[in-house]
XYZ file of C-alpha atoms in Angstrom:
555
model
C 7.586 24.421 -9.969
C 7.785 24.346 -13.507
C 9.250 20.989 -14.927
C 10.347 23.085 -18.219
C 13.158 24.651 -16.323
C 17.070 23.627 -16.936
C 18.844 21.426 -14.365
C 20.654 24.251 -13.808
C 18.291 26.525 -13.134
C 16.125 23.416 -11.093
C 19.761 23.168 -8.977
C 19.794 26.804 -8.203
C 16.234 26.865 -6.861
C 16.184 23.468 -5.274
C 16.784 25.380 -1.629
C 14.064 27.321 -2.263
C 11.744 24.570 -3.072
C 13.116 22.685 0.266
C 11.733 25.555 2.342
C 8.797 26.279 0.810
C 8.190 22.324 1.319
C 8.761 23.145 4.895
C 6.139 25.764 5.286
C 9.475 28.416 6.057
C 8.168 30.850 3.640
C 10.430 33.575 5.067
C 13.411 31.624 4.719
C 12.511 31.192 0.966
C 12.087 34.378 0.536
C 15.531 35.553 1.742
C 17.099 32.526 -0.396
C 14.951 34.135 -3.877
C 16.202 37.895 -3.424
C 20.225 36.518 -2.626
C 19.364 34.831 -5.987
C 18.185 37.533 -8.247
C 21.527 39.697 -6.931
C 23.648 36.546 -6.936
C 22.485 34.982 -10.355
C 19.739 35.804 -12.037
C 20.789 39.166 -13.699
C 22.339 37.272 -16.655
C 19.942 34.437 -17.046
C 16.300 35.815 -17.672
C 15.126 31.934 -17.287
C 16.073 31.848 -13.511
C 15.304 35.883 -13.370
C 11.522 35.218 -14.535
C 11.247 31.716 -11.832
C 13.068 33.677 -9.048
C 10.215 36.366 -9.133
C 7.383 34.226 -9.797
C 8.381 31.964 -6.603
C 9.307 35.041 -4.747
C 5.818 36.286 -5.579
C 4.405 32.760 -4.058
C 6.134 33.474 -0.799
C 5.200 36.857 -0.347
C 1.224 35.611 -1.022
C 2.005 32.840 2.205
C 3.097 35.870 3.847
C 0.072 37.356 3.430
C 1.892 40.101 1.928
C -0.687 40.655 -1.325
C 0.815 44.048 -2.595
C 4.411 43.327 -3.011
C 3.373 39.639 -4.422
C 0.930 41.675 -7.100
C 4.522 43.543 -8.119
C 6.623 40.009 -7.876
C 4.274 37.783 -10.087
C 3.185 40.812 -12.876
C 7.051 41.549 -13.452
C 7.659 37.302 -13.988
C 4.326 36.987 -16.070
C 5.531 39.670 -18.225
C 8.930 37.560 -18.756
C 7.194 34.383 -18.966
C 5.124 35.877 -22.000
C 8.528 37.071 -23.916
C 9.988 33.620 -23.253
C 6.171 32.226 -24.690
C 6.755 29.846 -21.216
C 2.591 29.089 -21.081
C 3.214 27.163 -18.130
C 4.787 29.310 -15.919
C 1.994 32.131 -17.126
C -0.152 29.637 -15.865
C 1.551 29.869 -12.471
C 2.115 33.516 -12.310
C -1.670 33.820 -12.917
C -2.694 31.342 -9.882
C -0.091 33.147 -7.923
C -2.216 36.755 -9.208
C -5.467 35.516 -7.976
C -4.792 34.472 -4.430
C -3.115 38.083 -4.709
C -5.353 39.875 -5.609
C -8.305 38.264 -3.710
C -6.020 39.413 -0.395
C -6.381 42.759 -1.007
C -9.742 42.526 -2.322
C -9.667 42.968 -6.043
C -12.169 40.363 -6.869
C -12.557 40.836 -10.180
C -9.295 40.999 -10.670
C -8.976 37.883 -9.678
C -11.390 35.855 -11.084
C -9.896 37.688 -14.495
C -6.352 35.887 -13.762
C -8.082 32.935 -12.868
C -9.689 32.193 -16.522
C -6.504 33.192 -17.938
C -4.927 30.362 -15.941
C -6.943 28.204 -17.295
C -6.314 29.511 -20.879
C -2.436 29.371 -20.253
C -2.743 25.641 -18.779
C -4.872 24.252 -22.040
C -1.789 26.309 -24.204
C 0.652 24.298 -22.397
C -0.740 21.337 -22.426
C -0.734 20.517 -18.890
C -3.232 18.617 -16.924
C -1.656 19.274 -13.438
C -1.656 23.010 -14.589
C -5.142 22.977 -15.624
C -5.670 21.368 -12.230
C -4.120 24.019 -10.071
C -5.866 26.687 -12.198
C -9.465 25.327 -11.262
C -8.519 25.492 -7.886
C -7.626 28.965 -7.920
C -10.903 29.815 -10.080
C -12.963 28.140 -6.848
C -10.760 30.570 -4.931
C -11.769 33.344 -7.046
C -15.630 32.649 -6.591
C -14.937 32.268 -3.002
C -13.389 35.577 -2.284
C -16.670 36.663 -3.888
C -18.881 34.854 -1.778
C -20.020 32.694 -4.945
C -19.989 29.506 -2.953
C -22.127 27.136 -5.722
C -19.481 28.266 -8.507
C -16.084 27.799 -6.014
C -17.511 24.234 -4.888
C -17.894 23.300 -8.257
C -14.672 24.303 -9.750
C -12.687 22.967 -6.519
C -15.105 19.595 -7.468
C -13.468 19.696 -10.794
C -9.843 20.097 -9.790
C -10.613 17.233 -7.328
C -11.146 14.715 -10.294
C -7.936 15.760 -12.051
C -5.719 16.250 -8.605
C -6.889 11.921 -8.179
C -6.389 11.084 -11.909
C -2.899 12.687 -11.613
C -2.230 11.107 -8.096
C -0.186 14.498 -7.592
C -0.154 15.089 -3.544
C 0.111 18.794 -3.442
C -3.137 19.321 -5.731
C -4.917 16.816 -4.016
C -4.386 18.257 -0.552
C -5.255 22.424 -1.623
C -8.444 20.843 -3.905
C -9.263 18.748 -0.137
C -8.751 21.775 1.910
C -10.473 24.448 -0.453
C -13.781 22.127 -1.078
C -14.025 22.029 2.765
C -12.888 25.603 3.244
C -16.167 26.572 0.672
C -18.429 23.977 1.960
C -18.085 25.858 5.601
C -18.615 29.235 3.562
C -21.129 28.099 1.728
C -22.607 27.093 5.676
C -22.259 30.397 7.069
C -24.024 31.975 4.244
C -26.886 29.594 4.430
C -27.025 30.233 8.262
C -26.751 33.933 7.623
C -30.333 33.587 5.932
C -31.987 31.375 7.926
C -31.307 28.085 6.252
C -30.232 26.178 9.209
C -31.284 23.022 7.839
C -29.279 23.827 5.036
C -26.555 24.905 6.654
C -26.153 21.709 8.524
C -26.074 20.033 5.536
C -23.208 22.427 4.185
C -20.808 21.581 7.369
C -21.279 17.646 6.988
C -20.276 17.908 3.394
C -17.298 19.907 4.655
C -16.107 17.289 7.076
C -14.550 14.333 4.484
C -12.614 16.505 2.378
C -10.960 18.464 5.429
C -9.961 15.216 7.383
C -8.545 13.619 3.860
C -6.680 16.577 3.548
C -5.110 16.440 7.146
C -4.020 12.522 5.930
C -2.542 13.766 2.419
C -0.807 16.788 4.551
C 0.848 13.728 6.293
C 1.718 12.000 3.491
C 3.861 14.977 2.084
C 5.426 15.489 5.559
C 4.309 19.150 5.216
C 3.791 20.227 8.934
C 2.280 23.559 7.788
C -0.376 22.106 5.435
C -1.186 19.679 8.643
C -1.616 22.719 10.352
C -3.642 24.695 8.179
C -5.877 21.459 7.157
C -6.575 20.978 11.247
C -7.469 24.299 11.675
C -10.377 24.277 9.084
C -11.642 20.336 10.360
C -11.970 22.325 13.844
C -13.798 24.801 12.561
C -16.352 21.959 11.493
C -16.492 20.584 15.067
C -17.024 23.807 16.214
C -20.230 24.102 13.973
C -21.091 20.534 15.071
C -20.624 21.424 18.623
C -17.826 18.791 19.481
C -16.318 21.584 21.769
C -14.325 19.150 24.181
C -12.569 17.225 20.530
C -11.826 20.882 19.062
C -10.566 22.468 21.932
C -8.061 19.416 22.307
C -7.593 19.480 18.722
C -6.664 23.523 18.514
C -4.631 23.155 21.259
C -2.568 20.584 19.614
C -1.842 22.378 16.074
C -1.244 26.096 18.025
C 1.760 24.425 19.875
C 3.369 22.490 16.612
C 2.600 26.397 14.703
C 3.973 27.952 17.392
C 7.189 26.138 17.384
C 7.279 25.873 13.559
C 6.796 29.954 13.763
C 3.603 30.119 11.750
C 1.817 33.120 13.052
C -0.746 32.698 10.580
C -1.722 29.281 11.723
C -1.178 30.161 15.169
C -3.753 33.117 15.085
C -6.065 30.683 13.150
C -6.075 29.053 16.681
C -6.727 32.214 18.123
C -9.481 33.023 16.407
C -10.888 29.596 16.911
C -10.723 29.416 20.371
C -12.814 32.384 20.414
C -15.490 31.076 18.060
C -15.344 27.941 20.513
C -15.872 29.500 23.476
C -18.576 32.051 21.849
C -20.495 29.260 21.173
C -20.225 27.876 24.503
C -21.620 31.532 25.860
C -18.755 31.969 27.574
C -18.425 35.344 26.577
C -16.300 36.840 29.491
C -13.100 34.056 28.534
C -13.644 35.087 24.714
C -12.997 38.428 25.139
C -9.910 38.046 27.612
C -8.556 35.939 23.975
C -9.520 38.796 22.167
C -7.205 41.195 24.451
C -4.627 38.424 24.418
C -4.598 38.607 20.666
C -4.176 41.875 20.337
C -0.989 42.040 21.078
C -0.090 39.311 17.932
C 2.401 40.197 15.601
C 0.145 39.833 12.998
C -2.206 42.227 14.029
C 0.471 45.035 12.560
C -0.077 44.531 9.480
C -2.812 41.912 8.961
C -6.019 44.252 7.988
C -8.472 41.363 7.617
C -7.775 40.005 11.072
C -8.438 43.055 12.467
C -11.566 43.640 11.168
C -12.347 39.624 12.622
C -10.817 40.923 15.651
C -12.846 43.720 16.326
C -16.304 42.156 14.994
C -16.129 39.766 17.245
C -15.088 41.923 20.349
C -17.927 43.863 19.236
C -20.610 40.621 19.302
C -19.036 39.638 22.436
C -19.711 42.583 24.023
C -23.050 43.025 23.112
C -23.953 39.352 23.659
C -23.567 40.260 27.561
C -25.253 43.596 27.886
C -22.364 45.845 27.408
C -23.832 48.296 24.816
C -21.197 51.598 24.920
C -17.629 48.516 25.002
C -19.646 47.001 21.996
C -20.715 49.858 20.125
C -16.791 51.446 20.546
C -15.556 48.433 19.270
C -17.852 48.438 16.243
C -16.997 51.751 15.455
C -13.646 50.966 15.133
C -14.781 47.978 12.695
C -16.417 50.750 10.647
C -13.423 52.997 10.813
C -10.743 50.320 9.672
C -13.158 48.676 7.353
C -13.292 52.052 5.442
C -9.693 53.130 5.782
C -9.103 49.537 3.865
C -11.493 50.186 1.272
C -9.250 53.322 0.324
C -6.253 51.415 0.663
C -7.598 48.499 -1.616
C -8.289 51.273 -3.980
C -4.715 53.332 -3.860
C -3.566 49.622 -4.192
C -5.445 49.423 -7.464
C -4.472 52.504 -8.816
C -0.689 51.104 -8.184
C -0.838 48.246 -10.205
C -2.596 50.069 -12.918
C 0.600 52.074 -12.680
C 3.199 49.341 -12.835
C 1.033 47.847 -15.906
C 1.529 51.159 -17.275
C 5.273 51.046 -16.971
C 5.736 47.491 -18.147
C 4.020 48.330 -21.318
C 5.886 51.330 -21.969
C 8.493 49.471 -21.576
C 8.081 46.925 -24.040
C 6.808 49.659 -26.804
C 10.227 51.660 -26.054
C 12.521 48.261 -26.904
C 10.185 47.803 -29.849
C 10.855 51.224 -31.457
C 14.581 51.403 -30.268
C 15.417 51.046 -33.719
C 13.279 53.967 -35.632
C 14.619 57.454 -36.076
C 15.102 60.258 -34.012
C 12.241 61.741 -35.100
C 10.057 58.981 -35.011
C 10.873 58.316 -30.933
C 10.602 61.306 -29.978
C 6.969 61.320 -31.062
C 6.217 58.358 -29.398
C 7.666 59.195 -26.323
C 5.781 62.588 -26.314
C 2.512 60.149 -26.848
C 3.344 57.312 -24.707
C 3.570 60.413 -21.975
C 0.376 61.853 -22.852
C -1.092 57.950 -22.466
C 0.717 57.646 -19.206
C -0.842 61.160 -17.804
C -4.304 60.283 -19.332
C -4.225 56.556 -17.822
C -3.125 57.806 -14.026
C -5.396 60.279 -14.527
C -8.168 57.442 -15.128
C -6.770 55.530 -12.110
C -7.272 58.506 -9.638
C -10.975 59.255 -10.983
C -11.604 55.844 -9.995
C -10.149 56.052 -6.874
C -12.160 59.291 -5.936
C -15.609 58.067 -7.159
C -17.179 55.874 -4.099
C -18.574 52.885 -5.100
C -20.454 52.562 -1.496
C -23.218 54.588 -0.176
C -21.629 56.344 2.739
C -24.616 55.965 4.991
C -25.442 52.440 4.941
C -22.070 51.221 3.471
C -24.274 49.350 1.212
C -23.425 49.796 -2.406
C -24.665 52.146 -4.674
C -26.317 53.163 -8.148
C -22.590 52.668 -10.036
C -21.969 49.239 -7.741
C -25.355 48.144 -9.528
C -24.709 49.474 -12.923
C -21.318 47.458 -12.831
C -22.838 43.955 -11.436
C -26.149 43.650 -12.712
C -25.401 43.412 -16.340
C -22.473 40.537 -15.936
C -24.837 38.683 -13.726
C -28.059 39.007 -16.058
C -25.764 37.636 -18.943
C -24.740 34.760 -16.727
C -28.410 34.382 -15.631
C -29.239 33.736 -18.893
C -26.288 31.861 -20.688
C -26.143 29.392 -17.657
C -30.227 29.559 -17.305
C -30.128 30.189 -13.478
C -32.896 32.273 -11.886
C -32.224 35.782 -10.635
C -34.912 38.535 -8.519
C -35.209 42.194 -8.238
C -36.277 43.876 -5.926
C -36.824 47.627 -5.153
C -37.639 48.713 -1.370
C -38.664 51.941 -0.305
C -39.545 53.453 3.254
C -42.999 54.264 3.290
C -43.739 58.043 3.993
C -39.946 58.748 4.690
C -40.691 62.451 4.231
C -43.257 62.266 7.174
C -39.897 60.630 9.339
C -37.942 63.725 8.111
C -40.345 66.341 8.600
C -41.527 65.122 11.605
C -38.421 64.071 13.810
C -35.820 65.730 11.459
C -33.006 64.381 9.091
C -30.723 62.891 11.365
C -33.315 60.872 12.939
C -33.879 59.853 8.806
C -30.572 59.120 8.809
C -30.688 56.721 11.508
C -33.901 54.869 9.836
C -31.981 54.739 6.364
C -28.681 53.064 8.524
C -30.863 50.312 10.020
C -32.557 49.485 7.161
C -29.366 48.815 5.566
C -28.453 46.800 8.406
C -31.836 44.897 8.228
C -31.676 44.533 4.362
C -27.755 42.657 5.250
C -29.426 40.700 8.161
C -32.240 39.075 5.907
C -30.152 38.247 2.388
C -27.077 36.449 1.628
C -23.552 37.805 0.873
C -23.658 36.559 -2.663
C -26.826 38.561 -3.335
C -26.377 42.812 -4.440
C -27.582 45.184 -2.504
C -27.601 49.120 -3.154
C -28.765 52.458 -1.804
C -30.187 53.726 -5.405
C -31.946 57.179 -3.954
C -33.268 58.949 -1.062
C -34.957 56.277 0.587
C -34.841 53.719 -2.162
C -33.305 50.337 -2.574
C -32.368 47.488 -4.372
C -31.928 43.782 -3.866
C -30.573 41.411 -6.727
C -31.009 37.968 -5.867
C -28.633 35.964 -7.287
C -29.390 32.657 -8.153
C -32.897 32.712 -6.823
C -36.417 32.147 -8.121
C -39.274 34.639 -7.496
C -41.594 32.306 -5.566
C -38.682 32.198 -2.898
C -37.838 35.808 -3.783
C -40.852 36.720 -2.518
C -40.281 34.456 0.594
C -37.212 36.281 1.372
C -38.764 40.331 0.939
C -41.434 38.938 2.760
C -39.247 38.308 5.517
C -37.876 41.254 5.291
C -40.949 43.334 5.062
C -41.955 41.699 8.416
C -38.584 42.339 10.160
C -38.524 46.029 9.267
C -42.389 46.096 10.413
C -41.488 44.746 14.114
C -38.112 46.279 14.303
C -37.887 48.852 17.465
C -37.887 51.623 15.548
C -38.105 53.544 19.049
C -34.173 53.417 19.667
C -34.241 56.256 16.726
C -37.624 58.637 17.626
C -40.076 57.473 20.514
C -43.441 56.273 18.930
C -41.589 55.963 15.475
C -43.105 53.257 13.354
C -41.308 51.990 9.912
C -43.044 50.182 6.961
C -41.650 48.918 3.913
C -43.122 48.548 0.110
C -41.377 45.872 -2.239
C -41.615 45.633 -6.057
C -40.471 42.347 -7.191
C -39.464 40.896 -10.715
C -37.444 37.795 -11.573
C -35.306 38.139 -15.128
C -37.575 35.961 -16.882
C -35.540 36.050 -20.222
C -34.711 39.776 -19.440
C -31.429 40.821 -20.767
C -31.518 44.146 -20.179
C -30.450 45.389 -17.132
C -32.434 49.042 -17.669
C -35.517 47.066 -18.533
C -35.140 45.029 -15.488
C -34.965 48.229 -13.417
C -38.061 49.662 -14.841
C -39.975 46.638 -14.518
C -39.247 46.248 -10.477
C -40.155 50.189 -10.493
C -43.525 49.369 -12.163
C -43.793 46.462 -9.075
C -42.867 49.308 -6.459
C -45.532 51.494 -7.620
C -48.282 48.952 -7.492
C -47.482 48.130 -4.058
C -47.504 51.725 -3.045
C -50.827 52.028 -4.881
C -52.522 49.083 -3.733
C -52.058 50.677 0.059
C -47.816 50.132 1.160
C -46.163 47.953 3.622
C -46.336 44.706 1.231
C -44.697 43.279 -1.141
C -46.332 42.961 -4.684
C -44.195 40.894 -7.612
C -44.920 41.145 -11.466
């Protein structure tokens, strides 16, 4: 909370802060809205903190839409009381927000201007939390070096400052994005790597558990356990983390934190995955079902359902595994609209805030003069939601593969050439295309295509990491941006794939069928231009159609 506040307002909200403390984000909740009818009308000081904590809670809750509302209606009254600090706040509270309901960008925007807010107020333990939430950011878009490395640099500040609560969320977040930044590396291959990834996980996850402890904060215990088991589980200590899940699930289930509690859950089912126990993993999975969260909770769902599907098909049981991965597909679409009626909302509510503000500005101005703003503030309004429904009709995923596609691309690639070059990192191109895909068409018919263009997409996911672009940019054509990754081991990684595609059973589409790949591949070299870029891995495609297909030729 905000130090700058009055005692009286710090009086008013000290119930509040008592059951936040206590992980009883519900309660806290309740105790905010009986505030704001209570009190808070007359006093736009405890108005603005009421929302922005109420906002807070509702993000604990998992509840990312109505905490998007809470914390944009308090930032707006933060920035008419010029309260930098509490912007600050409002715009940490925005980017865990918005990362829950997928707006990535979004977030990462709020985060920067957290950081901007914190150096306006002065505030080292601001600046502090606002690092943390950038690494949160970069997480949420599977930019593991860039989250490490901000949650490394709240680390140093959270120790200077000796404050507990920013040590233990920097502690917990650098482990939480060391195990990401494991699964990733696994994802590709890089088991060594990966390895590595976990072990640096480890210290910061068990030091968190001890600073949890040290605030008395049950939930934070919780939540820090939950992530060192998840570490055990990589290091195969399965006796220690099944004792150790066991343990938390029964303090979260008598503290009532679902969240934590299905943590467990989902745990236990990693654990015993990993164990092959397959059969006992999926009786967990029909147990958990039946969770409360699993109303509303979207993402665990989707976990829910992926790994039903995996478990499934881990033991033979093709037609239970492909049902449940169809339902993966379904929900994992139906969020995608949601995400985007969710961002046409809060363009919305922006809207109205701003009009807002213009109409107490010009309150004072003649007849004449308001009713010709009005008339264009309305026309702005009709042109903006206009704008916000275009966006939410035009598909920014290929509907085949569910990779992205050419307007995914032409929105990425130019932010991450400029950071390529301002940050002098290494980034690849490449463009794939299906050799004689017209032959697969003509020959066994489009739907048969249709299955070839799916599995390549699935290949293309299987053999690159989540932090690297990939798009559906024509017919049979594709792209891969490597992020972060020089061309010698570019060419590594397309080799890979070129020889995965090659031996893929190609049969479970057309009997006989036999699928080739050709790979043009460029790095950025000091390439700024993102249309130059394209034409140069087009130039590589063509030479390795030329000099005879299936291989990969870089330039």
């Amino acid at each position: 909370m905000n130090s700058v506040l009055n005692p009286e307002v710090m009086t008013a909200l000290a119930p509040v802060v008592l059951a936040t403390d206590g992980g009883d984000y519900r309660r806290a909740a309740q105790l905010l809205e009986q505030l704001l009818v209570d009190r808070a009308q007359g006093d736009p000081v405890l108005h603005a903190a009421c929302l922005g904590l109420l906002a807070l809670c509702h993000v604990r809750l998992d509840l990312g839409e109505t905490a998007i509302d809470f914390a944009t209606q308090a930032l707006a009254m933060f920035e008419q009381q010029s309260d930098h600090a509490s912007q600050s706040q409002a715009h940490c509270t925005l980017v865990v927000a918005f990362a829950k309901v997928g707006l990535y960008r979004d977030a990462l925007e709020h985060a920067f201007k957290a950081q901007h807010s914190a150096d306006a107020a002065g505030q080292t333990i601001l600046l502090c939390w606002a690092l943390n939430r950038t690494g949160v950011a970069y997480a949420a878009l599977k930019d593991w070096p860039n989250a490490i490395a901000n949650s490394e640099r709240a680390l140093v500040l959270a120790r200077q400052l000796g404050d507990l609560e920013a040590l233990f969320a920097c502690l917990n977040n650098l482990g939480f994005h060391h195990v990401g930044n494991a699964e990733s590396e696994q994802a590709v291959g890089e088991l060594a790597q990966a390895h590595a990834c976990i072990a640096c996980a480890r210290a910061p996850l068990e030091q968190a558990v001890q600073v949890a402890r040290q605030l008395g904060s049950v939930h934070r215990e919780c939540v820090a356990l939950s992530n060192v088991c998840e570490v055990m589980i990589h290091q195969e200590e399965f006796d220690a983390a099944a004792q150790l899940i066991d343990q938390y699930q029964q303090v979260a289930r008598a503290h009532g934190y679902e969240s934590v509690e299905l943590m467990g859950d989902f745990a236990t089912v990693n654990l015993l995955r990993r164990q092959a126990r397959h059969e006992a993993a999926l009786a967990r999975l029909n147990q958990m079902r039946q969770h409360p969260s699993m109303k509303w909770d979207t993402l665990s769902r989707l976990r829910l359902l992926k790994a039903a599907y995996e478990a499934h098909k881990a033991i033979g049981q093709f037609e239970q595994a492909l049902d449940f991965l169809e339902q993966h597909a379904a929900l994992d679409k139906a969020m995608l609209h949601r995400i985007a009626d969710v961002q046409s909302r809060v363009l919305v509510g922006r809207l109205r805030v701003e009009q807002a503000e213009l109409a107490a500005e010009q309150a004072s101005l003649e007849a004449q003069r308001q009713r010709m703003l009005a008339a264009q503030l309305t026309q702005e309004q009709s042109l903006l939601r206009t704008q916000a429904l275009q966006w939410v009709r035009e598909a920014r995923e290929d509907a085949l593969t569910g990779l992205g596609n050419r307007r995914v691309v032409d929105e990425v690639l130019p932010g991450l050439l400029q950071r390529a070059h301002d940050e002098q990192l290494p980034l690849s191109m490449a463009m794939v295309d299906l050799d004689h895909f017209k032959k697969v068409n003509d020959s066994h018919g489009h739907v048969v295509g249709d299955q070839v263009l799916v599995a390549m997409g699935q290949l293309l996911r299987a053999n690159t990491r989540g932090a690297d672009v990939l798009a559906r940019v024509g017919g049979e054509e594709f792209m891969v941006v490597l992020v972060g990754t020089a061309i010698d081991r570019a060419r590594e990684i397309c080799e890979r794939l070129r020889e995965a595609v090659a031996r893929h059973d190609w049969s479970a589409c057309a009997p006989g069928l036999q699928v080739t790949i050709s790979v043009g591949l460029v790095d950025r070299s000091s390439e700024r231009d993102s249309l130059r870029l394209v034409e140069r891995a087009d130039r590589a495609l063509y030479a390795a159609k030329k000099q005879g297909r299936n291989r990969v030729v870089p330039m």
